[in-house]
CSV table of C-alpha atoms and ligand atoms in Angstrom, one decimal:
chain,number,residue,atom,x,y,z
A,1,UNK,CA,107.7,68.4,116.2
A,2,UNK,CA,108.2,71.3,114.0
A,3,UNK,CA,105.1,72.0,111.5
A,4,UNK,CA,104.8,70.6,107.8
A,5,UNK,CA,104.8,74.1,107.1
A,6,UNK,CA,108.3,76.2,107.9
A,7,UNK,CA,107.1,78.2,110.8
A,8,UNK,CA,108.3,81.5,110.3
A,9,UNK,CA,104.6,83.3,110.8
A,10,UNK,CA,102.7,84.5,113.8
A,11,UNK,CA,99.4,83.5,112.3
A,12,UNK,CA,95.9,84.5,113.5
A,13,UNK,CA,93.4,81.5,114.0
A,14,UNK,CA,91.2,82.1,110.9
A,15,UNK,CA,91.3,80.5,107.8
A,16,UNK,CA,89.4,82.1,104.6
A,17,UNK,CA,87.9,79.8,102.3
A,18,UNK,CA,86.1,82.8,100.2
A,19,UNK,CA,86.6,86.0,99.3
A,20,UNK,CA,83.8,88.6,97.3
A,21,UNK,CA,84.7,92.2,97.3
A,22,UNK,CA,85.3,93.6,100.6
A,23,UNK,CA,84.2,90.4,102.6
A,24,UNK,CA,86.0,87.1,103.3
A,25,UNK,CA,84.2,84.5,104.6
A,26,UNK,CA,85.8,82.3,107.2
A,27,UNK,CA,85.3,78.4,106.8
A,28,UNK,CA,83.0,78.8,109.8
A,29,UNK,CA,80.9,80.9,107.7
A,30,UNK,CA,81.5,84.0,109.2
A,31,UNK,CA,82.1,87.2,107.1
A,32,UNK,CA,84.5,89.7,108.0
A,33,UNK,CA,85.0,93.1,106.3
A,34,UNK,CA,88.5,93.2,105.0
A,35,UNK,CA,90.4,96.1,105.6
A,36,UNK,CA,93.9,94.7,105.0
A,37,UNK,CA,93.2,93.4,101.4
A,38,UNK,CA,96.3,91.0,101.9
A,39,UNK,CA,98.2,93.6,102.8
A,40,UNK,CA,97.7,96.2,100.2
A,41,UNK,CA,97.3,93.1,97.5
A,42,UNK,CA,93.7,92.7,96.8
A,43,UNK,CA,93.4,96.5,95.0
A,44,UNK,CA,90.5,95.8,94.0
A,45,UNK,CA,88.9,92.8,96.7
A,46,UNK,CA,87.9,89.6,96.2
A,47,UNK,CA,87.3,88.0,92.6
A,48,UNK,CA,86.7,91.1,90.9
A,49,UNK,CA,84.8,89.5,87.8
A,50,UNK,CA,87.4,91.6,85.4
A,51,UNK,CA,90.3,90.5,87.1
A,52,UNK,CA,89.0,86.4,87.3
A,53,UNK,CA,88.1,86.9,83.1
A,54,UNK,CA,91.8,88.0,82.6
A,55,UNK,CA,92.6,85.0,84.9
A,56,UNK,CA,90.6,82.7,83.5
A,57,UNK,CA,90.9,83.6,80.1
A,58,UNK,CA,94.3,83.5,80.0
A,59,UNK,CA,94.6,79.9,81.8
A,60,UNK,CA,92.6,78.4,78.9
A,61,UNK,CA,95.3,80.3,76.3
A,62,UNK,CA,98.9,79.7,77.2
A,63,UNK,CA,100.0,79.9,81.4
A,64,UNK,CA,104.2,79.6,80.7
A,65,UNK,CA,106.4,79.9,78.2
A,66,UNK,CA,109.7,81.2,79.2
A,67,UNK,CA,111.3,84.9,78.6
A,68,UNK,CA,113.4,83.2,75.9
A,69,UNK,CA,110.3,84.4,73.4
A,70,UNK,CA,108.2,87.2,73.0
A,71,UNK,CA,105.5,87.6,75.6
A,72,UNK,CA,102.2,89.9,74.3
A,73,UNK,CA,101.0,90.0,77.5
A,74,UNK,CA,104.2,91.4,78.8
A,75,UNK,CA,104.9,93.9,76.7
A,76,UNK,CA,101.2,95.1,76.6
A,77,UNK,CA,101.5,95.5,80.2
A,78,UNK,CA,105.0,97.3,79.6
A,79,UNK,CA,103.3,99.6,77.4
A,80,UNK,CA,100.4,100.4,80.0
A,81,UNK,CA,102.7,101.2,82.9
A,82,UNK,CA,105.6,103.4,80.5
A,83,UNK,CA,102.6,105.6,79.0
A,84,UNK,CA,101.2,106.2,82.6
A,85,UNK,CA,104.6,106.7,84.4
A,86,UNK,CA,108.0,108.2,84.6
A,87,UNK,CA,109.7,105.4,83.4
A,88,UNK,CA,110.9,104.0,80.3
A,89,UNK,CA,111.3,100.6,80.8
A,90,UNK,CA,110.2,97.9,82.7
A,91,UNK,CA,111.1,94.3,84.3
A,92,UNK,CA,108.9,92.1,85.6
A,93,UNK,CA,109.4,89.9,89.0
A,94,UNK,CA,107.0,88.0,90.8
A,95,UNK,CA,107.1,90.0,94.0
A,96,UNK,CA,108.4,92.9,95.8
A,97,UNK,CA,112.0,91.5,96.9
A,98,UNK,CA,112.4,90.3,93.9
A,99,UNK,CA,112.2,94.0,92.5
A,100,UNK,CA,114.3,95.3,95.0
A,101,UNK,CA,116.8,93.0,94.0
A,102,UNK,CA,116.6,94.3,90.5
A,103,UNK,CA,116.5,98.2,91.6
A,104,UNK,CA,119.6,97.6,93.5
A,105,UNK,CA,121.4,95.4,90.7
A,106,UNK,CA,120.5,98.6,88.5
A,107,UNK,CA,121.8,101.3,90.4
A,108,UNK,CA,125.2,99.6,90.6
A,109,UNK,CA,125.3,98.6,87.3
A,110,UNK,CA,125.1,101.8,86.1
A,111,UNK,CA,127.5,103.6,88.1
A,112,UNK,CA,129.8,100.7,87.2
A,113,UNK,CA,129.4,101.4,83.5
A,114,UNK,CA,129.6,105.0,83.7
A,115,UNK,CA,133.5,104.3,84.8
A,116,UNK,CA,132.3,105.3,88.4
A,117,UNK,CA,132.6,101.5,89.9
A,118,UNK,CA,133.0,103.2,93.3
A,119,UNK,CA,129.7,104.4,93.9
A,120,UNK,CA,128.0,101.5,95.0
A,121,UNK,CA,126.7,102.9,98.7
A,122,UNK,CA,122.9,102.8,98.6
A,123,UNK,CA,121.4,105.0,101.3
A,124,UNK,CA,118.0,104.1,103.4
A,125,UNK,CA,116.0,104.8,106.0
A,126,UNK,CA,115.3,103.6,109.3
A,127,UNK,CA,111.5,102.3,109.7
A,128,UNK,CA,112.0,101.1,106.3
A,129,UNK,CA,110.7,97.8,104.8
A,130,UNK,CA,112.3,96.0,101.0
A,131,UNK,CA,111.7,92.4,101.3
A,132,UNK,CA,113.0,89.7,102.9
A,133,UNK,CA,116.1,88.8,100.6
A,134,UNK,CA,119.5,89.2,101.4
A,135,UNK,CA,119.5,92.7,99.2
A,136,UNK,CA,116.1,93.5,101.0
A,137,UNK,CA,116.7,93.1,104.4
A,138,UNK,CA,120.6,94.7,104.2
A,139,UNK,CA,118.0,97.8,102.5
A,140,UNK,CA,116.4,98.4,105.6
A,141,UNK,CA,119.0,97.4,108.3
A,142,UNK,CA,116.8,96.6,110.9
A,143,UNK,CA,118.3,94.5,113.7
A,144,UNK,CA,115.1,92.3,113.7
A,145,UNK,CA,115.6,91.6,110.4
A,146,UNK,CA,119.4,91.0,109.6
A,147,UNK,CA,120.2,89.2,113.1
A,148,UNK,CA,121.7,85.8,112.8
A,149,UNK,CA,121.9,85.9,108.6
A,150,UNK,CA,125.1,87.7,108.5
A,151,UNK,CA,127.2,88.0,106.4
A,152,UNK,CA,124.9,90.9,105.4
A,153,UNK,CA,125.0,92.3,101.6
A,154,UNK,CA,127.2,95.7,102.4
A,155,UNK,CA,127.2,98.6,100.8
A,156,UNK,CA,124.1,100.4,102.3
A,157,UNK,CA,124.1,103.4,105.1
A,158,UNK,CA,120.7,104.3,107.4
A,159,UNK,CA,119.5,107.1,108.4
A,160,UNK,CA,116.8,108.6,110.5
A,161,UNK,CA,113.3,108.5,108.5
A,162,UNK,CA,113.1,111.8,106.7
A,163,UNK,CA,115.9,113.2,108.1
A,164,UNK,CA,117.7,115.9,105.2
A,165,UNK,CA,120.4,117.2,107.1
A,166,UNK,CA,121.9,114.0,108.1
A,167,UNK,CA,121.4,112.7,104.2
A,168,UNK,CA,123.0,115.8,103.0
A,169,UNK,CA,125.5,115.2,105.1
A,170,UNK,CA,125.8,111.2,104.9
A,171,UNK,CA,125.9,111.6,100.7
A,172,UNK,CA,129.3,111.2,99.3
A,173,UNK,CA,131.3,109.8,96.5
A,174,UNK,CA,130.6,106.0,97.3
A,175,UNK,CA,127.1,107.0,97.5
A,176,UNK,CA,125.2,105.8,94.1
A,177,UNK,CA,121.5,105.8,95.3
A,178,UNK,CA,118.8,106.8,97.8
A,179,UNK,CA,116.0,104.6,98.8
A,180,UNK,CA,113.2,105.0,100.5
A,181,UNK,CA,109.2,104.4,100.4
A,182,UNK,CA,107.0,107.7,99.6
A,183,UNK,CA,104.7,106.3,102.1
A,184,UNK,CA,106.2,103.9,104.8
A,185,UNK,CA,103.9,100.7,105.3
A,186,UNK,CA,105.4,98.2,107.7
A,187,UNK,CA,107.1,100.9,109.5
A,188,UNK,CA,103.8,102.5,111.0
A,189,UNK,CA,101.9,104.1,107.9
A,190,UNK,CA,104.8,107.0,107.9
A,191,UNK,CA,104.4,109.3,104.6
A,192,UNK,CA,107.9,111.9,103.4
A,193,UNK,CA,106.3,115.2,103.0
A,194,UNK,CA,105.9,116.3,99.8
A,195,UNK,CA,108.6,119.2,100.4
A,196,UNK,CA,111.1,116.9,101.8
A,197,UNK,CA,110.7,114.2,98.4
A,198,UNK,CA,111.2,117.2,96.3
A,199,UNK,CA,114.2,118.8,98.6
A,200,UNK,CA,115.6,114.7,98.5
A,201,UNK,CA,115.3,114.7,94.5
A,202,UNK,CA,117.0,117.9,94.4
A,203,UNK,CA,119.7,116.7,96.5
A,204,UNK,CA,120.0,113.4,94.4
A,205,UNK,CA,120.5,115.5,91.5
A,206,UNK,CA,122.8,117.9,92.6
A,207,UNK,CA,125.2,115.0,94.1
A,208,UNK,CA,124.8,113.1,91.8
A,209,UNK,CA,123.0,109.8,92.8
A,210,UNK,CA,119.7,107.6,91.6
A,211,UNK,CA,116.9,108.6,93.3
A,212,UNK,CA,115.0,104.7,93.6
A,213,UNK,CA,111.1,104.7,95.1
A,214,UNK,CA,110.0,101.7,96.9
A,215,UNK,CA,106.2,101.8,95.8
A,216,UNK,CA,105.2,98.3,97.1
A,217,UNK,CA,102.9,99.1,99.2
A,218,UNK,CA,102.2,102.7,98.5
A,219,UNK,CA,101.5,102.3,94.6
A,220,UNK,CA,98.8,101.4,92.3
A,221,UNK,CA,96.5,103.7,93.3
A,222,UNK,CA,96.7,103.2,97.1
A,223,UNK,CA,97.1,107.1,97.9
A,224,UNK,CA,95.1,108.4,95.3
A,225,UNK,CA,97.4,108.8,92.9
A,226,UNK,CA,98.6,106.1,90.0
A,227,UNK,CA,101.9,106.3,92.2
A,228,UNK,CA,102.5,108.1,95.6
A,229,UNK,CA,105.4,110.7,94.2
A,230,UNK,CA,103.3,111.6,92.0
A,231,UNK,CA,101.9,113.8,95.4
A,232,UNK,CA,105.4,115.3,95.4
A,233,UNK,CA,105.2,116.3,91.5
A,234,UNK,CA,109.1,114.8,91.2
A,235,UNK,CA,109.6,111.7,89.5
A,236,UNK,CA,112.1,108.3,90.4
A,237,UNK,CA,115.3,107.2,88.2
A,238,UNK,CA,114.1,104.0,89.2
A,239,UNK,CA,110.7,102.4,91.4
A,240,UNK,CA,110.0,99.3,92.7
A,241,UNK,CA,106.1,97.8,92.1
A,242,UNK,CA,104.6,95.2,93.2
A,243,UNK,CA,101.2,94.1,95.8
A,244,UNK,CA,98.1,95.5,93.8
A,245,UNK,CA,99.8,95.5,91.0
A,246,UNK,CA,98.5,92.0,90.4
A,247,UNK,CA,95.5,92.2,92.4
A,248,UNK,CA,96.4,89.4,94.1
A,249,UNK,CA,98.1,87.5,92.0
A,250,UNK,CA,101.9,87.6,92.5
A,251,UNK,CA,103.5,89.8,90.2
A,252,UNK,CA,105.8,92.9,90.4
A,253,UNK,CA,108.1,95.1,88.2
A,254,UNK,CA,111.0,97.8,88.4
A,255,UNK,CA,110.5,100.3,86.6
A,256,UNK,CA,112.7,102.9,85.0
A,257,UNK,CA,114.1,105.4,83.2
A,258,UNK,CA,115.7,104.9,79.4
A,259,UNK,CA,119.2,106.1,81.1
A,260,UNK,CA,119.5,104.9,85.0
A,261,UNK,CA,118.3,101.2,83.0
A,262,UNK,CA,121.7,101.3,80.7
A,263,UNK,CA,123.8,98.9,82.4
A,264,UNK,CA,120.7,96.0,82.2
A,265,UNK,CA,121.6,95.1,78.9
A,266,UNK,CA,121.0,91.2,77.5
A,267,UNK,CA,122.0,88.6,80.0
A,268,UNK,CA,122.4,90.7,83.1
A,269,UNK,CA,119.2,89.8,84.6
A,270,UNK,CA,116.6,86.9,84.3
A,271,UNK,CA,113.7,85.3,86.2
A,272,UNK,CA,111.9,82.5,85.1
A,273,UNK,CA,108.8,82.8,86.2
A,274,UNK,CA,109.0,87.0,86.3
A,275,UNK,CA,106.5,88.9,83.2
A,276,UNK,CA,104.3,85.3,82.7
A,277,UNK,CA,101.2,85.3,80.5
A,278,UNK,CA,99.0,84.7,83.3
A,279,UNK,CA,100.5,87.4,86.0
A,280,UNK,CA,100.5,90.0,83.0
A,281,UNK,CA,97.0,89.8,81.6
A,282,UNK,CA,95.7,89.9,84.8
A,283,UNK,CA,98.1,92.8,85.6
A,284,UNK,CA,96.5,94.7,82.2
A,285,UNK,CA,93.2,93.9,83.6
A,286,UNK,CA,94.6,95.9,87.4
A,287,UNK,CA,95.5,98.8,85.0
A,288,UNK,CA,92.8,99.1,83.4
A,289,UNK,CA,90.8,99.0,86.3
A,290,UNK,CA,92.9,101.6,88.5
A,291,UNK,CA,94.3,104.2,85.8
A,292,UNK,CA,91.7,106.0,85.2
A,293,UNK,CA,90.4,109.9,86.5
A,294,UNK,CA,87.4,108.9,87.9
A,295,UNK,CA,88.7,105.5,89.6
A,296,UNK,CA,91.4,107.6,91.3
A,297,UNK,CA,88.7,110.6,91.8
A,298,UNK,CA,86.7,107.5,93.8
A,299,UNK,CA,89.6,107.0,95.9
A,300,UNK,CA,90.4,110.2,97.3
A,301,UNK,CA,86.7,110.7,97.8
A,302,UNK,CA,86.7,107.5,100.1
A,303,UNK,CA,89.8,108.6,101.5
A,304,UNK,CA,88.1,111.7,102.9
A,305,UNK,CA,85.2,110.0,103.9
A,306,UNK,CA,87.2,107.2,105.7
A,307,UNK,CA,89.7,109.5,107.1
A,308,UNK,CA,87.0,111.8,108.7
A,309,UNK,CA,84.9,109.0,110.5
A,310,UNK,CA,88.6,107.3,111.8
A,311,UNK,CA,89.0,111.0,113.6
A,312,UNK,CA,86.0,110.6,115.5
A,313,UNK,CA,86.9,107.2,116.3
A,314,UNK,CA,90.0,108.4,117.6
A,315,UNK,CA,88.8,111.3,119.6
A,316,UNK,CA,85.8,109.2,121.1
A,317,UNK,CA,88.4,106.4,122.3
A,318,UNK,CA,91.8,108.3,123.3
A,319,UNK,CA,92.5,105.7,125.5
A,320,UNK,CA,92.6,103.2,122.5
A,321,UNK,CA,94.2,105.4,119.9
A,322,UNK,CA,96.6,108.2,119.6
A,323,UNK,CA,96.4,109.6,116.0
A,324,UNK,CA,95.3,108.9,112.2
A,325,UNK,CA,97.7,109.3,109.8
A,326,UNK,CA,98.7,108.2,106.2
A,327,UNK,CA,98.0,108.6,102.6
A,328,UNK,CA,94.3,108.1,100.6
A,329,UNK,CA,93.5,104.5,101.5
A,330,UNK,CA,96.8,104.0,103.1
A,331,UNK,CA,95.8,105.0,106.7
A,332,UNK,CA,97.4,104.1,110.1
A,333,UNK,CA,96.0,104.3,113.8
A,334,UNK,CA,98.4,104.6,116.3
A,335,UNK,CA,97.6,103.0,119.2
A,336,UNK,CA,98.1,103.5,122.9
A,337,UNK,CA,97.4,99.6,123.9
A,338,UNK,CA,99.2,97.5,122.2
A,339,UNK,CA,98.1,97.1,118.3
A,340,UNK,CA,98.4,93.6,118.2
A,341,UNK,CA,95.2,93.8,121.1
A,342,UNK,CA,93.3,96.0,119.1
A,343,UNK,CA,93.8,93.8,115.8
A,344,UNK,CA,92.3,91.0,117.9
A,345,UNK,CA,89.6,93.1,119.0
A,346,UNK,CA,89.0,93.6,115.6
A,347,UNK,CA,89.0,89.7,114.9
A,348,UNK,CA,86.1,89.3,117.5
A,349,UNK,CA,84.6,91.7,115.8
A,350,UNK,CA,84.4,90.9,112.2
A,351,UNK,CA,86.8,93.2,111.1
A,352,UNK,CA,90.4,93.0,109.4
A,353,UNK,CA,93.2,95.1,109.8
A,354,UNK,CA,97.3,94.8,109.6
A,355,UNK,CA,99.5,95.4,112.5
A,356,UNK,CA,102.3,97.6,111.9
A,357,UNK,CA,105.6,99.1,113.4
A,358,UNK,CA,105.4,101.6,115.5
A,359,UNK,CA,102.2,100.6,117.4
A,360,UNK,CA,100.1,101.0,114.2
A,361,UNK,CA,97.0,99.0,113.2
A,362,UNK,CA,97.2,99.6,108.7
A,363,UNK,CA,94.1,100.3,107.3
A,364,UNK,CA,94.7,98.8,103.7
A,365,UNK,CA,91.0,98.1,101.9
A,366,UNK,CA,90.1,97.2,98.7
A,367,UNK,CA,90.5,100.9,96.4
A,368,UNK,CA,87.3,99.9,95.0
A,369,UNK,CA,85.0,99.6,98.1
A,370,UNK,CA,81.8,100.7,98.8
A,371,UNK,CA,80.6,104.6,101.0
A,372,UNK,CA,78.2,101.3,102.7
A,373,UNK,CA,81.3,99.7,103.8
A,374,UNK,CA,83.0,102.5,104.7
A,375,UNK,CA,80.0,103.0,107.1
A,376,UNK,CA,79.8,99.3,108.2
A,377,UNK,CA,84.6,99.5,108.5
A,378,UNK,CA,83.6,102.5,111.8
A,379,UNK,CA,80.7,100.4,113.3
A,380,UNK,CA,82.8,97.4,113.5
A,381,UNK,CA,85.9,99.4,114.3
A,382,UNK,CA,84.2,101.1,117.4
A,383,UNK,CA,83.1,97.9,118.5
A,384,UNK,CA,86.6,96.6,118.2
A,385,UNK,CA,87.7,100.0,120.5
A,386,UNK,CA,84.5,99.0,123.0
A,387,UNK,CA,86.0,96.0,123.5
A,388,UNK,CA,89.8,97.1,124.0
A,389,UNK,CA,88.5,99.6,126.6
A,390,UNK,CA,86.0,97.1,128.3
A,391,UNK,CA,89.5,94.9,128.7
A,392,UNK,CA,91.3,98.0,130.0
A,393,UNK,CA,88.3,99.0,132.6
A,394,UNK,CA,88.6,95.3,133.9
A,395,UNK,CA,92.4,95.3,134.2
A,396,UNK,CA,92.3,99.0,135.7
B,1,PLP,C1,105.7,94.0,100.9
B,1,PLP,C2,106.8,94.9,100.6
B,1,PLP,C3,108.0,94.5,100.0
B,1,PLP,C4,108.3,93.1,99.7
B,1,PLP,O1,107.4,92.5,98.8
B,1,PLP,P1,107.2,90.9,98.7
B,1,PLP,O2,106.3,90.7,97.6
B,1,PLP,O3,106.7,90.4,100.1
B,1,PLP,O4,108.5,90.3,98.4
B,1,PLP,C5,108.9,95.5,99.6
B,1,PLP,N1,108.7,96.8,99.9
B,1,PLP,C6,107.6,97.2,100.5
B,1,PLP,C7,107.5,98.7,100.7
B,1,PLP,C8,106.6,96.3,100.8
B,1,PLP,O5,105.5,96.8,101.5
């Protein structure tokens, strides 16, 4: 008998019935560290008394009123993101599909007012990930994802990740955008080089297409900067947000520039639920939080810390793992056993972390956590790699 609930995940037997900072606490009673934060969602762990008073707060004012009136909290929020960013304008959705949906909407749209209706090819990148929506999984192409749920949205071309030559190549006059995440998350943790976002910018703008930035997963803070391009000192046409932008609760937003946002004008897009009073003062609450120097400074500084203890894990356990890579708190560990072993290993050992492609286990934790829990992530993640290779020396 198929379960009350649609069973379309491969869920791990635990069930969390409180989170506080860094910890979630099974409904057994035992804590495990969480490095996965929801994947990239928590930015700033569990019930972070700021973000529950913004909750909270704005529960007891007003939770829904409709985008056919004025929303302070929205615009407030609006204002927040346009003074820290590129962009001009915003639109609010209440997840990451959602604003891919939007992003590719957009980058039609405007091609189609600018008398240039034929430029409607979006180009992305194998390894990618946008969402599960028809628009999002057409985005990244992947066999996994578009088998069986054809027709598939046309109109978009893939290329090898990071691969110039063959986007120079593959850019023509149907083309009216490029996608791609700064920082691939569900593809393995893969980041562009800085050199190669510029060199892809430059391209966009000599051939005249939208440059669009899928910061899902790589935004709000995650790298160490407000937003990952910001590495590559080149900015987007137009970005996608979403994940810690709400801290956990769902909201997310494309953002833009005054000109490659023409086209959206009254009545081309809506969402009920999308820029709510309740997603958006908590969202204010994230900002205020996250945009600061020395909230930033605190992630790079954990990033080091982190990133320097995961090397010696690596090079005490190359039977278990192959590399480190990623961006700030953004960090993969390529396996050589299968990730999905050492995620389990993990479990048994108190521990959280994200399976990803490419044989990657993600290491996604709260921005905000602690050099003690940065110690206590290594002790549990060497016992996790103690236990892999005890399995491998029995099966060898
Ligand atoms: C998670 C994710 C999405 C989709 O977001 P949802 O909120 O699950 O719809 C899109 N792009 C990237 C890069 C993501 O990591």
């Amino acid at each position: 008998m198929i379960p009350s609930v649609l069973p379309t995940y491969n869920r791990a037997p635990l069930s969390f019935v409180k989170g506080e900072g860094s910890w979630l606490i099974e409904a057994d009673g035992r804590r495990f560290l969480d490095l996965g934060a929801g994947i990239a969602v928590n930015a700033l762990g569990h019930a972070h008394p700021a973000l529950v008073a913004a909750l909270t707060d704005q529960a007891h004012r007003v939770w829904h009123v409709s985008n056919l009136y004025h929303i302070p909290e929205q615009e407030a929020l609006a204002d927040r993101l346009v003074e820290a960013t590129f962009a001009d304008t915003v639109f609010f959705t209440n997840s990451g599909t959602e604003a891919c949906e939007l992003a590719v909407k957009m980058a039609r749209k405007y091609w189609y007012d600018k008398g240039q209706p034929e430029k409607t090819d979006i180009i992305a990148f194998e390894g990618s990930f946008h969402g599960r929506s028809s628009a999002g999984i057409a985005a990244a192409g992947s066999e996994k994802m578009v088998k069986g749920f054809g027709p598939i949205l046309p109109g978009f071309k893939h290329l090898p990740w990071g691969d110039l030559a063959a986007l120079e190549a593959a850019i023509d006059e149907t083309t009216g955008a490029v996608l791609l995440e700064p920082v691939q998350g569900e593809g393995g943790i893969r980041p562009i080089a800085d050199a190669d976002l510029k060199a892809i910018r430059a391209l966009c703008d000599e051939k005249g297409c939208l440059l669009v930035l899928d910061e899902v997963q790589c935004g709000m803070g995650r790298t160490g900067r407000l937003f990952a391009h910001e590495w590559a000192g080149i900015t987007p046409d137009i970005m996608m947000v979403a994940k810690g932008i709400g801290g956990g609760f769902p909201l997310g937003a494309v953002l833009a520039t005054e000109e490659a946002a023409s086209g959206m004008t009254a009545g081309t897009h809506g969402s009920t639920y999308g820029g709510n009073p309740l997603g958006c003062a908590v969202g204010c609450a994230v900002m205020e939080q996250i945009n600061t120097p020395a909230f930033l400074h605190g992630v790079n500084r954990k990033a080091g810390m982190l990133r320097q203890k995961l090397e010696g894990l690596v090079a005490a356990h190359p039977d278990v793992f192959e590399e480190v890579r990623g961006l700030g708190l953004m960090l993969g560990l390529k396996c050589k056993v299968p990730n999905g072993d050492v995620v389990a290993a993990g479990y048994d050992n108190l521990v959280i972390t994200v399976p990803g492609g490419d044989n990657v286990i993600r290491l996604l934790p709260p921005l905000n956590l602690s050099e003690d829990e940065i110690a206590e992530a290594l002790t549990r993640l060497e016992a996790a790699a103690e236990t892999v290779a005890a399995k491998l020396g029995e099966t060898a």
